[in-house]
Structure formats: structure tokens, C-alpha cells
GROMACS .gro file of C-alpha atoms in nm:
model
  145
    1SER     CA    1   0.670  -1.681  -0.498
    2SER     CA    2   0.352  -1.841  -0.482
    3SER     CA    3   0.098  -1.809  -0.817
    4SER     CA    4  -0.241  -1.839  -0.622
    5SER     CA    5  -0.427  -1.542  -0.595
    6ALA     CA    6  -0.681  -1.357  -0.391
    7THR     CA    7  -0.850  -1.076  -0.213
    8VAL     CA    8  -0.873  -0.944   0.114
    9VAL     CA    9  -1.086  -0.649   0.107
   10MET     CA   10  -1.021  -0.383   0.383
   11ALA     CA   11  -1.322  -0.085   0.469
   12PRO     CA   12  -1.443   0.127   0.566
   13PRO     CA   13  -1.134   0.300   0.409
   14ARG     CA   14  -1.092   0.545   0.684
   15THR     CA   15  -0.989   0.219   0.901
   16PRO     CA   16  -0.811  -0.024   0.685
   17HIS     CA   17  -0.746  -0.236   1.025
   18ARG     CA   18  -1.131  -0.320   0.947
   19VAL     CA   19  -1.177  -0.641   0.745
   20ARG     CA   20  -1.468  -0.803   0.637
   21SER     CA   21  -1.623  -1.010   0.835
   22GLU     CA   22  -1.591  -1.333   0.598
   23LEU     CA   23  -1.256  -1.370   0.764
   24SER     CA   24  -1.203  -1.634   1.040
   25SER     CA   25  -0.960  -1.488   1.358
   26ALA     CA   26  -0.674  -1.662   1.213
   27GLU     CA   27  -0.699  -1.528   0.875
   28GLN     CA   28  -0.744  -1.189   1.095
   29LEU     CA   29  -0.417  -1.185   1.243
   30ARG     CA   30  -0.280  -1.298   0.895
   31LEU     CA   31  -0.354  -0.977   0.752
   32VAL     CA   32  -0.248  -0.790   1.059
   33ASP     CA   33   0.101  -0.975   1.054
   34ILE     CA   34   0.133  -0.844   0.663
   35LEU     CA   35  -0.035  -0.487   0.763
   36THR     CA   36   0.228  -0.417   1.042
   37GLN     CA   37   0.607  -0.608   0.887
   38THR     CA   38   0.846  -0.355   0.795
   39LEU     CA   39   0.882  -0.392   0.401
   40ASP     CA   40   1.155  -0.307   0.221
   41VAL     CA   41   1.128  -0.132  -0.083
   42HIS     CA   42   1.384  -0.105  -0.340
   43SER     CA   43   1.381   0.024  -0.722
   44PRO     CA   44   1.611  -0.068  -0.975
   45THR     CA   45   1.670   0.302  -1.095
   46ALA     CA   46   1.701   0.353  -0.715
   47ALA     CA   47   1.953   0.093  -0.696
   48GLU     CA   48   2.124   0.274  -0.988
   49LEU     CA   49   2.167   0.589  -0.844
   50GLY     CA   50   2.347   0.465  -0.530
   51LEU     CA   51   2.038   0.561  -0.352
   52PRO     CA   52   1.917   0.331  -0.038
   53ASN     CA   53   1.603   0.098   0.002
   54ILE     CA   54   1.280   0.235   0.190
   55HIS     CA   55   1.167   0.079   0.495
   56PHE     CA   56   0.812   0.119   0.639
   57GLN     CA   57   0.540  -0.081   0.775
   58LEU     CA   58   0.220  -0.127   0.540
   59TYR     CA   59  -0.067   0.009   0.805
   60PRO     CA   60   0.058   0.347   0.908
   61PHE     CA   61   0.185   0.439   0.557
   62LEU     CA   62  -0.170   0.354   0.457
   63CYS     CA   63  -0.314   0.551   0.685
   64HIS     CA   64  -0.115   0.823   0.625
   65LEU     CA   65  -0.224   0.793   0.227
   66LEU     CA   66  -0.594   0.748   0.302
   67ASP     CA   67  -0.567   1.070   0.524
   68LEU     CA   68  -0.376   1.242   0.292
   69LEU     CA   69  -0.645   1.114  -0.019
   70ALA     CA   70  -0.958   1.209   0.176
   71ARG     CA   71  -0.786   1.561   0.321
   72ARG     CA   72  -0.767   1.602  -0.122
   73GLY     CA   73  -1.111   1.530  -0.178
   74VAL     CA   74  -1.013   1.138  -0.343
   75ALA     CA   75  -1.285   0.951  -0.238
   76VAL     CA   76  -1.189   0.639  -0.180
   77THR     CA   77  -1.429   0.347  -0.175
   78ASP     CA   78  -1.267   0.029  -0.037
   79VAL     CA   79  -0.851  -0.117  -0.032
   80ARG     CA   80  -0.827  -0.430  -0.143
   81LEU     CA   81  -0.521  -0.636  -0.076
   82GLU     CA   82  -0.500  -0.881  -0.418
   83GLY     CA   83  -0.236  -1.156  -0.545
   84SER     CA   84  -0.011  -1.365  -0.370
   85ALA     CA   85  -0.016  -1.144  -0.031
   86ALA     CA   86  -0.357  -1.182  -0.026
   87ALA     CA   87  -0.381  -1.503  -0.058
   88ALA     CA   88  -0.144  -1.561   0.252
   89VAL     CA   89  -0.412  -1.424   0.435
   90PHE     CA   90  -0.637  -1.707   0.333
   91ALA     CA   91  -0.323  -2.033   0.352
   92PRO     CA   92  -0.142  -1.997   0.678
   93HIS     CA   93   0.159  -2.255   0.456
   94MET     CA   94   0.150  -1.955   0.176
   95ARG     CA   95   0.420  -1.695   0.349
   96ASP     CA   96   0.640  -1.663   0.017
   97TYR     CA   97   0.530  -1.350  -0.161
   98ASN     CA   98   0.826  -1.120  -0.267
   99ASP     CA   99   0.503  -0.750  -0.332
  100LEU     CA  100   0.228  -0.613  -0.211
  101ASP     CA  101  -0.111  -0.577  -0.478
  102LEU     CA  102  -0.294  -0.280  -0.358
  103VAL     CA  103  -0.589  -0.173  -0.555
  104PHE     CA  104  -0.813   0.100  -0.496
  105HIS     CA  105  -1.147   0.129  -0.553
  106LEU     CA  106  -1.261   0.475  -0.609
  107PRO     CA  107  -1.603   0.597  -0.752
  108GLU     CA  108  -1.714   0.507  -1.099
  109ASP     CA  109  -1.747   0.909  -1.211
  110GLY     CA  110  -1.370   0.906  -1.119
  111THR     CA  111  -1.148   1.122  -1.351
  112ARG     CA  112  -0.824   1.142  -1.522
  113GLU     CA  113  -0.754   1.433  -1.367
  114THR     CA  114  -0.842   1.238  -1.006
  115LEU     CA  115  -0.608   0.929  -1.122
  116CYS     CA  116  -0.373   1.178  -1.188
  117GLY     CA  117  -0.374   1.332  -0.812
  118MET     CA  118  -0.363   0.994  -0.649
  119ARG     CA  119  -0.027   0.928  -0.798
  120ASP     CA  120   0.075   1.188  -0.704
  121ILE     CA  121  -0.089   1.208  -0.363
  122VAL     CA  122   0.116   0.844  -0.369
  123LEU     CA  123   0.430   0.961  -0.502
  124GLU     CA  124   0.422   1.247  -0.170
  125CYS     CA  125   0.338   0.970   0.051
  126LEU     CA  126   0.607   0.748  -0.044
  127GLY     CA  127   0.849   1.048  -0.023
  128ALA     CA  128   0.792   1.103   0.343
  129TYR     CA  129   1.004   0.789   0.357
  130VAL     CA  130   1.308   0.861   0.138
  131PRO     CA  131   1.600   0.975   0.328
  132PRO     CA  132   1.683   1.341   0.294
  133ALA     CA  133   1.984   1.271   0.174
  134ALA     CA  134   1.797   1.035  -0.109
  135CYS     CA  135   1.646   1.324  -0.244
  136ARG     CA  136   1.889   1.561  -0.281
  137LEU     CA  137   2.091   1.339  -0.514
  138VAL     CA  138   1.778   1.306  -0.748
  139GLY     CA  139   1.675   1.660  -0.713
  140ASN     CA  140   1.381   1.553  -0.548
  141HIS     CA  141   1.224   1.360  -0.834
  142PRO     CA  142   1.002   1.125  -0.692
  143LEU     CA  143   0.915   0.974  -1.001
  144ALA     CA  144   1.307   0.825  -1.017
  145LEU     CA  145   1.239   0.583  -0.716
   0.00000   0.00000   0.00000
């Protein structure tokens, strides 16, 4: 994986396909590729329990997550793609990254309660991608993933 780092701000938060205008057309296409590729999410804990990996596309997941956050009153200022995945947006030769770093910016007045609520919503949203049989194996405990 690459050690280069970059940041791509996707705004406004309700429409993650809209990005800052500083991106060229080619960079926007590379961002769309990242947002629409199928991700394979795995966890050592889940593997130890014999649970399957989760497969999903980031863009629909972000739309679902941002919708849940908005409906529950969590205001997201913007969403940022950072790290080597963001670097791949800017440099076409850097297509090797093994994780996606997403940063959700909240208003400065965000409380610990807001952060805990956001964590719970993220886990709930991820749970929608877990096969039902896997949920039965861990007693519907999302932190096992």
C-alpha cells in the first residue's frame, strides 16, 4: 500500500457524489470509481468466529448512513476521504490502497453523546450488510464485526 496521503472533501453531505470543484474531471472519475467499487470488509474477530466478510459499495452505504444520521438529528458538516485512497484520486498510478479513511466532520458543539450516537448509527448501518445467519451466530452483537 502507498504511504502517500491526501484529502478529498465530499460536500454537501447529503449528496456525496458532489465534490469540491478543485478536482479535475479525471480526478472526479477516479473518486467515483472508489465510491462505486465493491468493498470487501473483513475483521480478524469475525474470521475467528467463522463469519463471512461484508461486501458493499461505499456510495450507497454513505447515502444510507447520511440519511440515518440526518433523520436522527446528527448534523454532518462534510465527509472527507483521506489517506492513500484519497491519494489515488490525485495520482492515477497510485491505485494500491488497503483501507478507506472516512472522516465525518460535525459542528464544533458536538457532544460525547452525539459521537456515541453516531457510532451506534454507523454500526446499525453496517449491520444492514451482515448476512442474517451471521447475526444469529453472534447474537446480533454488531461490535463482534
